[in-house]
PDB file of C-alpha atoms in Angstrom:
ATOM      1  CA  UNK W   1       0.000   0.000   0.000  1.00 70.00           C
ATOM      2  CA  UNK W   2       2.787   2.428   0.953  1.00 73.00           C
ATOM      3  CA  UNK W   3       4.634   1.549  -2.211  1.00 77.00           C
ATOM      4  CA  UNK W   4       1.582   2.443  -4.341  1.00 75.00           C
ATOM      5  CA  UNK W   5       1.303   5.795  -2.569  1.00 77.00           C
ATOM      6  CA  UNK W   6       5.023   6.478  -3.052  1.00 70.00           C
ATOM      7  CA  UNK W   7       4.825   5.619  -6.768  1.00 69.00           C
ATOM      8  CA  UNK W   8       1.758   7.852  -7.170  1.00 73.00           C
ATOM      9  CA  UNK W   9       3.503  10.747  -5.379  1.00 70.00           C
ATOM     10  CA  UNK W  10       6.590  10.374  -7.554  1.00 78.00           C
ATOM     11  CA  UNK W  11       4.459  10.221 -10.723  1.00 70.00           C
ATOM     12  CA  UNK W  12       2.508  13.306  -9.643  1.00 69.00           C
ATOM     13  CA  UNK W  13       5.650  15.290  -8.881  1.00 70.00           C
ATOM     14  CA  UNK W  14       7.220  14.291 -12.227  1.00 68.00           C
ATOM     15  CA  UNK W  15       4.029  15.297 -14.057  1.00 66.00           C
ATOM     16  CA  UNK W  16       3.869  18.632 -12.216  1.00 63.00           C
ATOM     17  CA  UNK W  17       7.527  19.332 -12.901  1.00 59.00           C
ATOM     18  CA  UNK W  18       7.274  18.461 -16.595  1.00 56.00           C
ATOM     19  CA  UNK W  19       4.137  20.564 -17.070  1.00 55.00           C
ATOM     20  CA  UNK W  20       5.882  23.506 -15.386  1.00 54.00           C
ATOM     21  CA  UNK W  21       8.880  23.051 -17.704  1.00 53.00           C
ATOM     22  CA  UNK W  22       6.580  22.769 -20.722  1.00 51.00           C
ATOM     23  CA  UNK W  23       4.664  25.894 -19.687  1.00 51.00           C
ATOM     24  CA  UNK W  24       7.936  27.756 -19.151  1.00 50.00           C
ATOM     25  CA  UNK W  25       9.335  26.696 -22.544  1.00 51.00           C
ATOM     26  CA  UNK W  26       6.109  27.585 -24.392  1.00 51.00           C
ATOM     27  CA  UNK W  27       5.771  30.918 -22.635  1.00 49.00           C
ATOM     28  CA  UNK W  28       9.430  31.761 -23.086  1.00 54.00           C
ATOM     29  CA  UNK W  29       9.185  31.218 -26.821  1.00 62.00           C
ATOM     30  CA  UNK W  30       6.373  33.791 -27.030  1.00 72.00           C
ATOM     31  CA  UNK W  31       7.364  36.088 -24.164  1.00 73.00           C
ATOM     32  CA  UNK W  32      11.098  36.136 -24.615  1.00 74.00           C
ATOM     33  CA  UNK W  33      13.383  35.691 -21.601  1.00 78.00           C
ATOM     34  CA  UNK W  34      11.024  37.360 -19.075  1.00 78.00           C
ATOM     35  CA  UNK W  35       9.831  35.086 -16.235  1.00 81.00           C
ATOM     36  CA  UNK W  36       6.114  34.375 -16.069  1.00 80.00           C
ATOM     37  CA  UNK W  37       5.589  36.693 -13.103  1.00 85.00           C
ATOM     38  CA  UNK W  38       7.257  39.665 -14.904  1.00 85.00           C
ATOM     39  CA  UNK W  39       5.779  41.599 -17.794  1.00 84.00           C
ATOM     40  CA  UNK W  40       9.023  42.141 -19.679  1.00 82.00           C
ATOM     41  CA  UNK W  41       9.677  44.696 -22.397  1.00 83.00           C
ATOM     42  CA  UNK W  42       7.217  45.195 -25.246  1.00 82.00           C
ATOM     43  CA  UNK W  43       8.386  43.868 -28.601  1.00 80.00           C
ATOM     44  CA  UNK W  44       9.300  46.502 -31.184  1.00 85.00           C
ATOM     45  CA  UNK W  45       6.498  47.705 -33.444  1.00 84.00           C
ATOM     46  CA  UNK W  46       6.594  46.086 -36.869  1.00 85.00           C
ATOM     47  CA  UNK W  47       6.349  48.272 -39.987  1.00 86.00           C
ATOM     48  CA  UNK W  48       2.930  48.544 -41.609  1.00 86.00           C
ATOM     49  CA  UNK W  49       2.224  47.390 -45.132  1.00 85.00           C
ATOM     50  CA  UNK W  50       1.900  50.385 -47.405  1.00 85.00           C
ATOM     51  CA  UNK W  51       0.586  49.248 -50.769  1.00 82.00           C
ATOM     52  CA  UNK W  52      -2.399  49.922 -52.975  1.00 78.00           C
ATOM     53  CA  UNK W  53      -3.120  46.191 -53.270  1.00 81.00           C
ATOM     54  CA  UNK W  54      -6.377  44.858 -51.884  1.00 82.00           C
ATOM     55  CA  UNK W  55      -6.004  41.955 -49.478  1.00 84.00           C
ATOM     56  CA  UNK W  56      -8.051  38.818 -50.073  1.00 84.00           C
ATOM     57  CA  UNK W  57     -10.867  38.389 -47.576  1.00 86.00           C
ATOM     58  CA  UNK W  58     -11.026  35.139 -45.631  1.00 83.00           C
ATOM     59  CA  UNK W  59     -14.779  34.893 -45.041  1.00 82.00           C
ATOM     60  CA  UNK W  60     -17.998  36.531 -46.252  1.00 83.00           C
ATOM     61  CA  UNK W  61     -18.752  39.915 -44.669  1.00 87.00           C
ATOM     62  CA  UNK W  62     -15.166  40.322 -43.459  1.00 90.00           C
ATOM     63  CA  UNK W  63     -14.380  44.041 -43.318  1.00 93.00           C
ATOM     64  CA  UNK W  64     -11.587  44.843 -45.781  1.00 92.00           C
ATOM     65  CA  UNK W  65      -8.217  45.424 -44.155  1.00 92.00           C
ATOM     66  CA  UNK W  66      -6.417  48.734 -44.636  1.00 92.00           C
ATOM     67  CA  UNK W  67      -3.589  48.162 -47.149  1.00 89.00           C
ATOM     68  CA  UNK W  68      -1.725  51.373 -46.314  1.00 89.00           C
ATOM     69  CA  UNK W  69      -0.194  53.058 -43.276  1.00 87.00           C
ATOM     70  CA  UNK W  70      -2.530  55.231 -41.225  1.00 90.00           C
ATOM     71  CA  UNK W  71      -0.023  56.709 -38.790  1.00 88.00           C
ATOM     72  CA  UNK W  72      -1.120  60.209 -37.840  1.00 90.00           C
ATOM     73  CA  UNK W  73      -4.650  59.833 -39.253  1.00 91.00           C
ATOM     74  CA  UNK W  74      -7.213  61.722 -37.205  1.00 92.00           C
ATOM     75  CA  UNK W  75     -10.281  59.584 -36.604  1.00 91.00           C
ATOM     76  CA  UNK W  76     -12.222  61.078 -33.714  1.00 90.00           C
ATOM     77  CA  UNK W  77     -15.326  63.167 -32.976  1.00 89.00           C
ATOM     78  CA  UNK W  78     -13.807  66.206 -34.729  1.00 90.00           C
ATOM     79  CA  UNK W  79     -12.860  64.531 -37.992  1.00 91.00           C
ATOM     80  CA  UNK W  80     -12.114  61.436 -40.023  1.00 93.00           C
ATOM     81  CA  UNK W  81      -9.040  61.513 -42.284  1.00 94.00           C
ATOM     82  CA  UNK W  82     -10.185  58.327 -44.044  1.00 94.00           C
ATOM     83  CA  UNK W  83     -13.102  60.205 -45.582  1.00 93.00           C
ATOM     84  CA  UNK W  84     -10.729  62.589 -47.376  1.00 94.00           C
ATOM     85  CA  UNK W  85     -10.149  59.718 -49.870  1.00 93.00           C
ATOM     86  CA  UNK W  86     -12.947  57.193 -49.313  1.00 94.00           C
ATOM     87  CA  UNK W  87     -15.991  59.525 -49.197  1.00 92.00           C
ATOM     88  CA  UNK W  88     -18.329  59.326 -52.200  1.00 89.00           C
ATOM     89  CA  UNK W  89     -17.387  62.808 -53.400  1.00 91.00           C
ATOM     90  CA  UNK W  90     -13.627  62.112 -53.259  1.00 92.00           C
ATOM     91  CA  UNK W  91     -13.202  58.659 -54.843  1.00 92.00           C
ATOM     92  CA  UNK W  92     -12.986  59.870 -58.452  1.00 93.00           C
ATOM     93  CA  UNK W  93     -10.080  62.124 -57.512  1.00 94.00           C
ATOM     94  CA  UNK W  94      -8.316  59.798 -55.072  1.00 92.00           C
ATOM     95  CA  UNK W  95      -8.980  56.465 -56.880  1.00 91.00           C
ATOM     96  CA  UNK W  96      -9.668  54.930 -53.462  1.00 90.00           C
ATOM     97  CA  UNK W  97     -12.580  52.508 -53.061  1.00 91.00           C
ATOM     98  CA  UNK W  98     -15.791  54.172 -51.949  1.00 93.00           C
ATOM     99  CA  UNK W  99     -17.342  53.313 -48.604  1.00 92.00           C
ATOM    100  CA  UNK W 100     -19.834  50.474 -48.757  1.00 91.00           C
ATOM    101  CA  UNK W 101     -23.483  51.500 -48.896  1.00 91.00           C
ATOM    102  CA  UNK W 102     -23.858  49.843 -45.476  1.00 91.00           C
ATOM    103  CA  UNK W 103     -21.857  52.744 -44.000  1.00 93.00           C
ATOM    104  CA  UNK W 104     -24.768  55.066 -44.853  1.00 93.00           C
ATOM    105  CA  UNK W 105     -27.445  53.035 -43.028  1.00 94.00           C
ATOM    106  CA  UNK W 106     -28.748  53.661 -39.538  1.00 92.00           C
ATOM    107  CA  UNK W 107     -29.588  50.881 -37.101  1.00 92.00           C
ATOM    108  CA  UNK W 108     -33.102  50.591 -38.564  1.00 93.00           C
ATOM    109  CA  UNK W 109     -31.816  50.063 -42.110  1.00 91.00           C
ATOM    110  CA  UNK W 110     -32.762  53.564 -43.279  1.00 94.00           C
ATOM    111  CA  UNK W 111     -30.305  55.259 -45.639  1.00 93.00           C
ATOM    112  CA  UNK W 112     -28.674  58.506 -44.545  1.00 93.00           C
ATOM    113  CA  UNK W 113     -27.175  61.308 -46.646  1.00 92.00           C
ATOM    114  CA  UNK W 114     -23.824  61.006 -44.867  1.00 90.00           C
ATOM    115  CA  UNK W 115     -21.850  58.324 -43.040  1.00 92.00           C
ATOM    116  CA  UNK W 116     -23.722  56.805 -40.133  1.00 91.00           C
ATOM    117  CA  UNK W 117     -22.346  57.717 -36.699  1.00 90.00           C
ATOM    118  CA  UNK W 118     -22.177  53.954 -36.038  1.00 90.00           C
ATOM    119  CA  UNK W 119     -19.700  53.588 -38.943  1.00 91.00           C
ATOM    120  CA  UNK W 120     -17.682  56.804 -38.464  1.00 91.00           C
ATOM    121  CA  UNK W 121     -14.770  55.225 -36.544  1.00 93.00           C
ATOM    122  CA  UNK W 122     -13.157  53.124 -39.277  1.00 93.00           C
ATOM    123  CA  UNK W 123     -10.577  51.294 -37.149  1.00 92.00           C
ATOM    124  CA  UNK W 124     -13.392  49.748 -35.138  1.00 92.00           C
ATOM    125  CA  UNK W 125     -13.656  47.166 -37.939  1.00 93.00           C
ATOM    126  CA  UNK W 126     -10.902  47.905 -40.458  1.00 94.00           C
ATOM    127  CA  UNK W 127      -7.293  47.359 -39.422  1.00 91.00           C
ATOM    128  CA  UNK W 128      -3.935  48.057 -41.065  1.00 89.00           C
ATOM    129  CA  UNK W 129      -1.644  45.096 -41.700  1.00 87.00           C
ATOM    130  CA  UNK W 130       1.925  44.783 -40.532  1.00 86.00           C
ATOM    131  CA  UNK W 131       4.711  42.847 -42.224  1.00 85.00           C
ATOM    132  CA  UNK W 132       5.319  40.766 -39.075  1.00 85.00           C
ATOM    133  CA  UNK W 133       5.324  36.994 -39.149  1.00 84.00           C
ATOM    134  CA  UNK W 134       2.714  35.369 -36.894  1.00 81.00           C
ATOM    135  CA  UNK W 135       4.200  34.410 -33.501  1.00 80.00           C
ATOM    136  CA  UNK W 136       2.432  31.032 -33.642  1.00 84.00           C
ATOM    137  CA  UNK W 137       1.918  28.960 -36.774  1.00 86.00           C
ATOM    138  CA  UNK W 138      -1.641  28.062 -37.689  1.00 87.00           C
ATOM    139  CA  UNK W 139      -3.494  26.018 -40.270  1.00 89.00           C
ATOM    140  CA  UNK W 140      -6.281  28.511 -41.027  1.00 87.00           C
ATOM    141  CA  UNK W 141      -8.134  27.783 -44.245  1.00 86.00           C
ATOM    142  CA  UNK W 142     -10.347  30.435 -45.834  1.00 84.00           C
ATOM    143  CA  UNK W 143     -14.006  29.725 -46.548  1.00 82.00           C
ATOM    144  CA  UNK W 144     -13.546  29.413 -50.332  1.00 83.00           C
ATOM    145  CA  UNK W 145     -11.009  26.634 -49.852  1.00 85.00           C
ATOM    146  CA  UNK W 146     -13.346  24.891 -47.404  1.00 84.00           C
ATOM    147  CA  UNK W 147     -16.243  25.131 -49.840  1.00 84.00           C
ATOM    148  CA  UNK W 148     -14.072  23.821 -52.695  1.00 84.00           C
ATOM    149  CA  UNK W 149     -13.328  20.690 -50.643  1.00 79.00           C
ATOM    150  CA  UNK W 150     -17.054  20.041 -50.166  1.00 71.00           C
ATOM    151  CA  UNK W 151     -17.965  20.335 -53.860  1.00 68.00           C
ATOM    152  CA  UNK W 152     -18.312  17.187 -55.954  1.00 68.00           C
ATOM    153  CA  UNK W 153     -14.922  16.516 -57.480  1.00 61.00           C
ATOM    154  CA  UNK W 154     -13.195  18.744 -54.910  1.00 54.00           C
ATOM    155  CA  UNK W 155     -10.250  17.548 -52.845  1.00 57.00           C
ATOM    156  CA  UNK W 156     -11.101  15.646 -49.697  1.00 50.00           C
TER     157      UNK W 156
END
């Protein structure tokens, strides 16, 4: 009986020690050398993509990402720099895509003459992209690829 208890205690301590080592190695790969109880320095900011190319969307109704830098853009109650290019009246001159018609609808589905206050703060949904590599690999597959696998004759 005592031997069983001793073996169980040894197994439990080995399991606890290995999980602590695993947690430390996983966290250190993402956190850098900082111990778990310290915050550590913030990683340097990665440069933003700054192209005119549209990014492919990964699912229906995904808000388009911002393909250019927006550093210094004023988007607050006093103004919205994005509208200097993306407003209906400015797209012919700027060659930027016009805001979706959904940005001119109120919560009841009624169309407004100007951008809805609910859609005025662009970075609520639209985000710029950096050139950073993801810190963790993933196997994300976009919806078109998923649908192609389900079609007759598609890969399985």
